[in-house]
């Protein structure tokens, strides 16, 4: 009997040897005595696995063995779990202690080589723990119950898969609505025109080098002049191409857009047998393809976006419907990050699917995508929130919160962003999203936002009621978010939220200004006598992240205060002086050092986000007007779904 056959249906593959849980009902077919023999086998497996796991623990993880045992032998409750020292993360905005090193390495941040070995061993250990836990749970059930569960689940999975595939087979024709404001006027002011042209030149430098040294691969290593691949995308290729499509379009780089489109037509392939991050693939690939479709009307982008959306649907096959973080695109088997609180899904990951999935339903004519994300909302609304706050971890099996950690940076951030943008993208009809957003922001203000002794407003992190006075680079997006939501704030609070946005922008600008290179660190602190400065070596890096410039863009559009253009230009100069190299743009390992400390990765979001936001800051407001366009969290463009159009559609029916 394959070990995979022992796993409950909702379980994930625990590495190669434990895979195949979904199909593994064979061993449970018998009942009565045969099933008791099965139970004996379970016990043997339990003892054997415990032995192997403890050997690993003894050899490699002695200091951690208590954690290991507690995971195996006791049911953990959030209150009993030791606090994970989580760090604000890369791409996914979702990262925690055990996995942090691995993911920073993927995005090009410094990491020590021993970490690779440690990480893979941690993964093995986690797999053992999970298998043991699941085997133990299964043993507690009667054999008939197990058999019935398996059959029911098999049926449900088969039905779901059939339904998912049908979506793609029946892609209906849609009328392409010509987009609004995709070509703006040339700015009247010559110096602004010049700055805008400079940013376009930066895009050419980044793109041409990617094309020359890493074409078709995910990202570029600008110093090594070769491709860079991140496991976040499994075997899917071309992240930079898909991420850059809409920036190329908006900057009117027509030849480049056409070559990117041809690559998508001929090479973009989602039929890969590999595990991907559902969040990353959604925001970069689904978002990038949707955006390219809405700008250009080219069918290939709609087709590819829906095809990929269908591939992601099995991630939602969990008891609660809260999706897994990781999904094997071929087998449809999902699991969560091994480090995430007791097998939890991450708020910023499952909470950052809404905009794209609503558009997938819109463009495919099939409600399945919207249903999935609306169910996430239902689950969230049915849960008690500690002090009105949303913890970063939610267990997809139990549907309950994991550890009580709250963050507007890594692990939490874009969940809040998507609540606001769901409201705006619905043409202000999604009142539930609006309420959830403003309720959440109120709780964040009460419990997380603080002022330093020298007057800098910052957003701290909340761990079970205690504040960590640290703000991540990722958190800096929130300035723009507060300002963007200000117009619809509860009575009398519009000015307040604009002001809050301005204060966060100021603090984040300070975090840049207090470094040598004038680009900010991954995280900065407000304790131990410092303000807006990174004090830990592993928080001093900068990986071409866009959040600070993103906030400048919203603040510029919403206030036209010239300081935002000034600050944006400072960022351009810093990028040119410290990140530009012959082969493209590189992140830095330490922003406080006087000498170069390149990390040798040109992140795809540098082209998708950073250069697009900069270009918009030095364009007139008629280019991509905010009342018509919503930027997903990777700065991909999604049109507001006009309420008049919906009314017209209803009338037609
Ligand atoms: C991008 O992929 C997105 O902005 C995401 O929301 C967070 N991480 C990176 C940029 O820092």
Coordinates of N, CA, C and O in Angstrom, one line a residue, residues 113-264:
X113 N 24.9 29.8 3.1 CA 24.8 28.6 2.3 C 24.3 27.4 3.2 O 23.5 26.6 2.7
X114 N 24.6 27.4 4.5 CA 24.2 26.3 5.3 C 22.6 26.3 5.4 O 22.0 25.3 5.7
X115 N 22.1 27.5 5.1 CA 20.6 27.6 5.3 C 19.9 26.7 4.3 O 18.8 26.2 4.6
X116 N 20.5 26.5 3.1 CA 19.8 25.6 2.1 C 19.6 24.2 2.7 O 18.6 23.6 2.6
X117 N 20.7 23.7 3.3 CA 20.7 22.3 3.9 C 19.6 22.4 5.0 O 18.8 21.5 5.1
X118 N 19.7 23.4 5.9 CA 18.9 23.5 7.0 C 17.4 23.5 6.6 O 16.5 22.9 7.1
X119 N 17.1 24.3 5.5 CA 15.8 24.5 5.0 C 15.2 23.2 4.5 O 14.1 22.8 4.8
X120 N 16.1 22.4 3.7 CA 15.5 21.2 3.2 C 15.3 20.2 4.3 O 14.3 19.4 4.3
X121 N 16.2 20.2 5.3 CA 15.9 19.3 6.4 C 14.7 19.7 7.2 O 13.9 18.8 7.7
X122 N 14.5 21.0 7.3 CA 13.3 21.4 8.0 C 12.1 20.9 7.3 O 11.1 20.6 7.9
X123 N 12.2 20.9 6.0 CA 11.0 20.5 5.2 C 10.7 19.0 5.4 O 9.6 18.6 5.6
X124 N 11.8 18.2 5.4 CA 11.7 16.8 5.7 C 11.0 16.6 7.0 O 10.1 15.8 7.2
X125 N 11.5 17.3 8.0 CA 11.0 17.1 9.4 C 9.5 17.5 9.4 O 8.7 16.8 10.0
X126 N 9.2 18.6 8.8 CA 7.8 19.0 8.7 C 6.9 18.0 8.1 O 5.8 17.7 8.5
X127 N 7.4 17.4 7.0 CA 6.7 16.3 6.3 C 6.4 15.1 7.2 O 5.3 14.6 7.2
X128 N 7.4 14.8 8.0 CA 7.2 13.6 8.9 C 6.2 14.0 9.9 O 5.3 13.2 10.3
X129 N 6.3 15.2 10.4 CA 5.3 15.6 11.5 C 3.9 15.6 10.9 O 3.0 15.1 11.6
X130 N 3.8 16.1 9.7 CA 2.4 16.1 9.2 C 1.9 14.7 8.9 O 0.7 14.4 9.3
X131 N 2.7 13.9 8.4 CA 2.2 12.5 8.1 C 1.8 11.8 9.4 O 0.8 11.2 9.5
X132 N 2.6 12.0 10.4 CA 2.3 11.4 11.7 C 1.0 11.9 12.3 O 0.1 11.2 12.8
X133 N 0.8 13.2 12.2 CA -0.4 13.9 12.7 C -1.6 13.3 12.0 O -2.6 13.0 12.6
X134 N -1.5 13.3 10.7 CA -2.6 12.9 9.9 C -2.9 11.4 10.1 O -4.1 11.0 10.2
X135 N -1.9 10.6 10.2 CA -2.1 9.2 10.4 C -2.8 9.0 11.8 O -3.8 8.2 11.9
X136 N -2.4 9.8 12.7 CA -3.0 9.6 14.1 C -4.5 10.0 14.1 O -5.3 9.3 14.6
X137 N -4.8 11.1 13.4 CA -6.2 11.6 13.3 C -7.0 10.5 12.6 O -8.1 10.2 13.0
X138 N -6.5 9.9 11.5 CA -7.2 8.9 10.8 C -7.5 7.7 11.6 O -8.6 7.1 11.6
X139 N -6.5 7.3 12.4 CA -6.7 6.2 13.3 C -7.8 6.3 14.3 O -8.4 5.3 14.7
X140 N -8.1 7.5 14.6 CA -9.2 7.7 15.6 C -10.6 7.5 15.1 O -11.5 7.5 15.8
X141 N -10.7 7.4 13.8 CA -12.0 7.2 13.1 C -12.3 5.7 13.0 O -11.4 4.9 12.9
X142 N -13.6 5.4 12.9 CA -14.0 4.0 12.6 C -13.7 3.8 11.1 O -13.7 4.7 10.3
X143 N -13.4 2.5 10.8 CA -13.0 2.2 9.4 C -14.1 2.6 8.4 O -13.8 3.1 7.3
X144 N -15.4 2.4 8.8 CA -16.5 2.7 7.9 C -16.5 4.2 7.6 O -16.8 4.7 6.5
X145 N -16.2 5.0 8.7 CA -16.2 6.5 8.6 C -15.1 6.9 7.6 O -15.3 7.7 6.7
X146 N -13.9 6.2 7.7 CA -12.8 6.6 6.8 C -13.2 6.3 5.4 O -13.0 7.1 4.5
X147 N -13.8 5.1 5.2 CA -14.2 4.7 3.9 C -15.2 5.7 3.3 O -15.1 6.1 2.1
X148 N -16.2 6.1 4.1 CA -17.2 7.0 3.6 C -16.6 8.3 3.2 O -16.9 8.9 2.2
X149 N -15.7 8.8 4.1 CA -15.1 10.1 3.9 C -14.3 10.1 2.6 O -14.4 11.0 1.8
X150 N -13.6 9.0 2.4 CA -12.8 8.9 1.2 C -13.7 8.9 -0.1 O -13.4 9.7 -1.0
X151 N -14.7 8.1 0.0 CA -15.6 8.1 -1.2 C -16.2 9.5 -1.5 O -16.2 9.9 -2.6
X152 N -16.7 10.1 -0.4 CA -17.3 11.4 -0.6 C -16.3 12.4 -1.2 O -16.7 13.1 -2.1
X153 N -15.2 12.4 -0.6 CA -14.2 13.3 -1.1 C -13.7 13.1 -2.5 O -13.6 14.0 -3.3
X154 N -13.6 11.8 -2.8 CA -13.2 11.5 -4.2 C -14.2 12.0 -5.2 O -13.9 12.6 -6.2
X155 N -15.5 11.8 -4.8 CA -16.6 12.2 -5.7 C -16.5 13.7 -5.8 O -16.6 14.3 -6.9
X156 N -16.3 14.4 -4.7 CA -16.4 15.9 -4.7 C -15.2 16.4 -5.6 O -15.4 17.3 -6.4
X157 N -14.0 15.8 -5.3 CA -12.8 16.3 -6.1 C -13.1 16.1 -7.6 O -12.8 16.9 -8.4
X158 N -13.6 14.9 -7.9 CA -13.8 14.6 -9.4 C -14.8 15.6 -10.0 O -14.6 16.1 -11.0
X159 N -15.9 15.8 -9.2 CA -16.9 16.8 -9.7 C -16.3 18.2 -9.9 O -16.4 18.8 -10.9
X160 N -15.5 18.6 -8.9 CA -14.9 19.9 -8.9 C -14.0 20.0 -10.2 O -14.0 21.0 -10.9
X161 N -13.2 18.9 -10.4 CA -12.2 19.0 -11.5 C -13.0 19.1 -12.8 O -12.5 19.8 -13.7
X162 N -14.0 18.3 -12.9 CA -14.8 18.3 -14.2 C -15.3 19.7 -14.4 O -15.2 20.3 -15.5
X163 N -15.9 20.3 -13.3 CA -16.5 21.7 -13.5 C -15.4 22.7 -13.8 O -15.6 23.5 -14.7
X164 N -14.2 22.5 -13.2 CA -13.1 23.5 -13.5 C -12.7 23.4 -14.9 O -12.5 24.4 -15.6
X165 N -12.6 22.2 -15.4 CA -12.1 22.0 -16.8 C -13.1 22.6 -17.8 O -12.8 23.2 -18.8
X166 N -14.4 22.4 -17.5 CA -15.5 22.9 -18.4 C -15.4 24.4 -18.6 O -15.7 24.9 -19.6
X167 N -15.0 25.1 -17.6 CA -14.8 26.6 -17.7 C -14.0 26.9 -18.9 O -14.3 27.8 -19.7
X168 N -12.9 26.2 -18.9 CA -11.9 26.6 -20.0 C -12.3 26.2 -21.3 O -12.1 26.8 -22.3
X169 N -13.1 25.0 -21.4 CA -13.5 24.5 -22.7 C -14.5 25.5 -23.3 O -14.6 25.6 -24.5
X170 N -15.3 26.2 -22.4 CA -16.4 27.0 -23.0 C -16.1 28.5 -22.8 O -17.0 29.2 -22.3
X171 N -15.0 28.9 -23.2 CA -14.7 30.3 -23.1 C -15.6 31.1 -24.1 O -15.4 31.0 -25.3
X172 N -16.5 31.9 -23.6 CA -17.4 32.6 -24.5 C -16.8 33.8 -25.1 O -15.9 34.4 -24.6
X173 N -17.3 34.2 -26.3 CA -16.8 35.5 -26.8 C -17.2 36.6 -25.9 O -18.2 36.6 -25.3
X174 N -16.3 37.6 -25.8 CA -16.7 38.8 -25.1 C -16.4 40.1 -25.9 O -15.5 40.0 -26.8
X175 N -17.2 41.1 -25.7 CA -17.0 42.3 -26.5 C -15.8 43.1 -25.8 O -15.9 43.3 -24.6
X176 N -14.8 43.4 -26.5 CA -13.7 44.1 -25.9 C -14.1 45.6 -25.8 O -14.4 46.2 -26.7
X177 N -14.0 46.0 -24.5 CA -14.3 47.4 -24.3 C -13.1 48.3 -24.4 O -12.1 48.0 -23.7
X178 N -13.0 49.2 -25.4 CA -11.8 50.0 -25.5 C -11.4 50.7 -24.2 O -12.3 51.3 -23.5
X179 N -10.2 50.5 -23.8 CA -9.8 51.0 -22.4 C -9.7 52.5 -22.4 O -9.4 53.1 -23.4
X180 N -9.8 53.0 -21.2 CA -9.8 54.5 -21.0 C -8.4 54.9 -20.5 O -7.8 54.3 -19.6
X181 N -7.9 56.0 -21.2 CA -6.6 56.6 -20.6 C -5.4 55.8 -20.7 O -4.5 55.8 -19.8
X182 N -5.2 55.0 -21.8 CA -4.0 54.2 -21.9 C -2.9 54.9 -22.6 O -1.7 54.5 -22.6
X183 N -3.3 56.0 -23.2 CA -2.2 56.9 -23.8 C -2.5 58.3 -23.3 O -3.5 58.9 -23.5
X184 N -1.5 58.8 -22.5 CA -1.7 60.1 -22.0 C -1.0 61.2 -22.8 O -0.3 60.9 -23.8
X185 N -1.3 62.4 -22.5 CA -0.6 63.5 -23.2 C 0.8 63.6 -22.7 O 1.2 63.1 -21.7
X186 N 1.7 64.2 -23.6 CA 3.0 64.5 -23.1 C 3.0 65.6 -22.1 O 2.2 66.5 -22.2
X187 N 3.7 65.5 -20.9 CA 3.6 66.5 -19.9 C 4.0 67.9 -20.6 O 5.0 67.9 -21.3
X188 N 3.4 68.9 -20.2 CA 3.7 70.2 -20.8 C 5.0 70.8 -20.3 O 5.8 71.4 -21.1
X189 N 5.4 70.5 -19.1 CA 6.6 71.0 -18.5 C 7.8 70.2 -19.0 O 7.9 68.9 -18.9
X190 N 8.8 70.9 -19.7 CA 9.9 70.2 -20.3 C 10.7 69.3 -19.3 O 11.2 68.2 -19.7
X191 N 10.9 69.8 -18.1 CA 11.8 69.1 -17.2 C 11.0 67.8 -16.8 O 11.7 66.8 -16.5
X192 N 9.7 67.9 -16.7 CA 9.0 66.6 -16.3 C 9.0 65.7 -17.5 O 9.2 64.4 -17.3
X193 N 8.9 66.2 -18.7 CA 9.0 65.3 -19.9 C 10.4 64.6 -19.9 O 10.4 63.4 -20.2
X194 N 11.4 65.4 -19.6 CA 12.7 64.8 -19.6 C 12.8 63.6 -18.5 O 13.4 62.6 -18.8
X195 N 12.3 63.9 -17.4 CA 12.3 62.9 -16.3 C 11.5 61.6 -16.8 O 12.0 60.5 -16.5
X196 N 10.4 61.9 -17.4 CA 9.6 60.7 -17.8 C 10.4 59.9 -18.9 O 10.4 58.7 -18.9
X197 N 11.1 60.6 -19.8 CA 11.9 60.0 -20.8 C 13.0 59.2 -20.2 O 13.3 58.1 -20.6
X198 N 13.5 59.7 -19.1 CA 14.6 59.0 -18.4 C 14.1 57.6 -17.8 O 14.8 56.6 -17.9
X199 N 12.9 57.7 -17.3 CA 12.4 56.4 -16.7 C 12.1 55.4 -17.8 O 12.3 54.2 -17.6
X200 N 11.7 55.9 -19.0 CA 11.5 55.0 -20.1 C 12.8 54.4 -20.5 O 12.9 53.2 -20.8
X201 N 13.9 55.2 -20.4 CA 15.2 54.7 -20.8 C 15.6 53.6 -19.8 O 16.2 52.6 -20.1
X202 N 15.2 53.8 -18.5 CA 15.6 52.8 -17.5 C 14.8 51.4 -17.8 O 15.4 50.4 -17.7
X203 N 13.6 51.6 -18.3 CA 12.8 50.4 -18.6 C 13.5 49.7 -19.8 O 13.7 48.4 -19.8
X204 N 14.0 50.5 -20.8 CA 14.7 49.9 -21.9 C 16.0 49.1 -21.4 O 16.3 48.0 -21.9
X205 N 16.7 49.7 -20.5 CA 17.9 49.1 -20.0 C 17.6 47.8 -19.3 O 18.2 46.7 -19.5
X206 N 16.5 47.8 -18.5 CA 16.2 46.6 -17.7 C 15.7 45.5 -18.7 O 16.1 44.3 -18.6
X207 N 14.8 45.9 -19.7 CA 14.2 45.0 -20.6 C 15.3 44.4 -21.6 O 15.4 43.2 -21.8
X208 N 16.1 45.3 -22.2 CA 17.1 44.8 -23.1 C 18.1 43.8 -22.5 O 18.5 42.8 -23.2
X209 N 18.5 44.1 -21.3 CA 19.4 43.2 -20.7 C 18.7 41.8 -20.3 O 19.4 40.8 -20.5
X210 N 17.5 41.9 -19.9 CA 16.8 40.7 -19.6 C 16.7 39.9 -20.9 O 16.9 38.7 -21.0
X211 N 16.4 40.6 -22.0 CA 16.2 39.9 -23.3 C 17.5 39.3 -23.8 O 17.6 38.2 -24.3
X212 N 18.6 40.0 -23.5 CA 19.9 39.6 -24.0 C 20.4 38.4 -23.2 O 20.9 37.4 -23.8
X213 N 20.2 38.4 -21.9 CA 20.9 37.4 -21.1 C 20.0 36.3 -20.5 O 20.4 35.3 -20.0
X214 N 18.7 36.6 -20.4 CA 17.8 35.7 -19.7 C 16.5 35.5 -20.4 O 15.5 35.1 -19.7
X215 N 16.4 35.8 -21.7 CA 15.1 35.7 -22.4 C 14.4 34.4 -22.1 O 15.0 33.3 -22.3
X216 N 13.1 34.5 -21.8 CA 12.3 33.3 -21.5 C 12.4 32.7 -20.1 O 11.6 31.9 -19.7
X217 N 13.5 33.1 -19.4 CA 13.6 32.6 -18.0 C 12.8 33.6 -17.1 O 12.3 34.6 -17.6
X218 N 12.8 33.3 -15.8 CA 12.0 34.1 -15.0 C 12.5 35.5 -14.7 O 11.9 36.5 -14.9
X219 N 13.8 35.5 -14.3 CA 14.3 36.8 -14.0 C 15.8 36.9 -14.4 O 16.3 35.9 -14.9
X220 N 16.4 38.0 -14.3 CA 17.8 38.2 -14.7 C 18.7 38.4 -13.6 O 18.4 39.1 -12.6
X221 N 19.9 37.8 -13.7 CA 21.0 38.1 -12.8 C 21.9 39.1 -13.5 O 22.7 38.7 -14.4
X222 N 21.8 40.4 -13.2 CA 22.4 41.4 -14.0 C 24.0 41.5 -13.9 O 24.6 42.0 -14.8
X223 N 24.5 40.9 -12.9 CA 26.0 40.9 -12.8 C 26.5 39.6 -13.4 O 27.5 39.6 -14.2
X224 N 25.9 38.5 -13.1 CA 26.4 37.2 -13.7 C 25.9 37.2 -15.2 O 26.4 36.3 -16.0
X225 N 25.0 38.0 -15.6 CA 24.4 38.0 -16.9 C 23.9 36.7 -17.3 O 24.3 36.1 -18.3
X226 N 23.0 36.2 -16.5 CA 22.3 34.9 -16.8 C 20.9 34.9 -16.2 O 20.6 35.8 -15.4
X227 N 20.2 33.9 -16.4 CA 18.8 33.8 -15.9 C 18.8 33.5 -14.4 O 19.8 32.9 -13.8
X228 N 17.7 33.9 -13.7 CA 17.5 33.6 -12.3 C 16.2 33.0 -12.2 O 15.2 33.5 -12.7
X229 N 16.1 31.8 -11.5 CA 14.8 31.2 -11.3 C 14.4 31.1 -9.9 O 15.3 30.8 -9.0
X230 N 13.2 31.3 -9.6 CA 12.7 31.2 -8.3 C 11.7 30.1 -8.2 O 10.9 29.9 -9.1
X231 N 11.8 29.3 -7.1 CA 10.8 28.2 -7.0 C 9.4 28.6 -6.8 O 8.5 27.8 -6.9
X232 N 9.2 29.9 -6.6 CA 7.9 30.4 -6.4 C 7.0 30.2 -7.6 O 5.8 30.1 -7.5
X233 N 7.6 30.1 -8.8 CA 6.9 29.9 -10.0 C 7.0 28.5 -10.5 O 6.6 28.2 -11.7
X234 N 7.5 27.5 -9.7 CA 7.6 26.2 -10.2 C 8.4 26.1 -11.5 O 9.4 26.8 -11.6
X235 N 7.9 25.4 -12.5 CA 8.6 25.4 -13.8 C 8.0 26.4 -14.7 O 8.3 26.4 -15.9
X236 N 7.0 27.2 -14.3 CA 6.5 28.2 -15.2 C 7.6 29.2 -15.5 O 8.4 29.6 -14.6
X237 N 7.7 29.6 -16.8 CA 8.8 30.4 -17.2 C 8.3 31.8 -17.6 O 7.1 32.0 -17.8
X238 N 9.2 32.7 -17.8 CA 8.9 34.0 -18.4 C 8.2 35.0 -17.4 O 7.5 35.9 -17.9
X239 N 8.5 35.0 -16.1 CA 7.9 35.9 -15.2 C 8.1 37.3 -15.6 O 7.2 38.2 -15.5
X240 N 9.4 37.7 -16.0 CA 9.7 39.0 -16.3 C 8.9 39.5 -17.5 O 8.4 40.6 -17.6
X241 N 8.7 38.6 -18.5 CA 7.9 39.0 -19.7 C 6.5 39.3 -19.4 O 6.0 40.3 -19.7
X242 N 5.9 38.4 -18.6 CA 4.5 38.6 -18.3 C 4.3 39.8 -17.3 O 3.4 40.6 -17.5
X243 N 5.2 39.9 -16.4 CA 5.1 41.1 -15.4 C 5.4 42.4 -16.2 O 4.8 43.4 -15.7
X244 N 6.1 42.4 -17.2 CA 6.5 43.7 -17.9 C 5.5 44.1 -19.0 O 5.5 45.2 -19.4
X245 N 4.7 43.2 -19.4 CA 3.8 43.5 -20.6 C 3.1 44.8 -20.5 O 3.1 45.6 -21.4
X246 N 2.4 45.1 -19.4 CA 1.6 46.3 -19.3 C 2.4 47.5 -19.2 O 2.1 48.6 -19.7
X247 N 3.6 47.4 -18.6 CA 4.5 48.6 -18.5 C 5.0 48.9 -19.9 O 5.0 50.1 -20.3
X248 N 5.3 47.9 -20.7 CA 5.8 48.1 -22.1 C 4.6 48.8 -22.8 O 4.9 49.8 -23.6
X249 N 3.4 48.4 -22.6 CA 2.3 49.0 -23.3 C 2.1 50.4 -23.0 O 2.0 51.3 -23.8
X250 N 2.1 50.7 -21.7 CA 1.9 52.0 -21.2 C 3.0 53.0 -21.6 O 2.7 54.2 -21.9
X251 N 4.2 52.5 -21.7 CA 5.3 53.3 -22.1 C 5.4 53.4 -23.6 O 6.4 53.9 -24.2
X252 N 4.4 52.8 -24.3 CA 4.4 52.8 -25.8 C 5.7 52.2 -26.4 O 6.2 52.6 -27.4
X253 N 6.2 51.1 -25.7 CA 7.3 50.4 -26.3 C 6.7 49.2 -27.1 O 6.6 48.1 -26.7
X254 N 6.2 49.6 -28.3 CA 5.4 48.7 -29.1 C 6.1 47.5 -29.6 O 5.5 46.4 -29.6
X255 N 7.3 47.7 -30.1 CA 8.0 46.5 -30.6 C 8.3 45.5 -29.5 O 8.1 44.3 -29.7
X256 N 8.7 46.0 -28.4 CA 8.9 45.1 -27.2 C 7.7 44.4 -26.8 O 7.7 43.2 -26.4
X257 N 6.5 45.2 -26.8 CA 5.3 44.6 -26.4 C 4.9 43.4 -27.4 O 4.5 42.3 -26.9
X258 N 5.2 43.6 -28.6 CA 4.9 42.6 -29.6 C 5.7 41.4 -29.4 O 5.3 40.2 -29.5
X259 N 7.0 41.6 -29.1 CA 7.9 40.4 -29.0 C 7.5 39.7 -27.7 O 7.5 38.4 -27.7
X260 N 7.1 40.4 -26.7 CA 6.6 39.8 -25.5 C 5.3 39.0 -25.8 O 5.2 37.8 -25.3
X261 N 4.4 39.5 -26.5 CA 3.2 38.8 -26.9 C 3.5 37.6 -27.7 O 2.9 36.5 -27.4
X262 N 4.4 37.6 -28.6 CA 4.7 36.4 -29.4 C 5.3 35.3 -28.4 O 5.0 34.2 -28.6
X263 N 6.1 35.8 -27.5 CA 6.7 34.8 -26.6 C 5.5 34.1 -25.8 O 5.5 32.9 -25.6
X264 N 4.6 34.9 -25.4 CA 3.4 34.3 -24.6 C 2.7 33.3 -25.5 O 2.4 32.2 -25.1

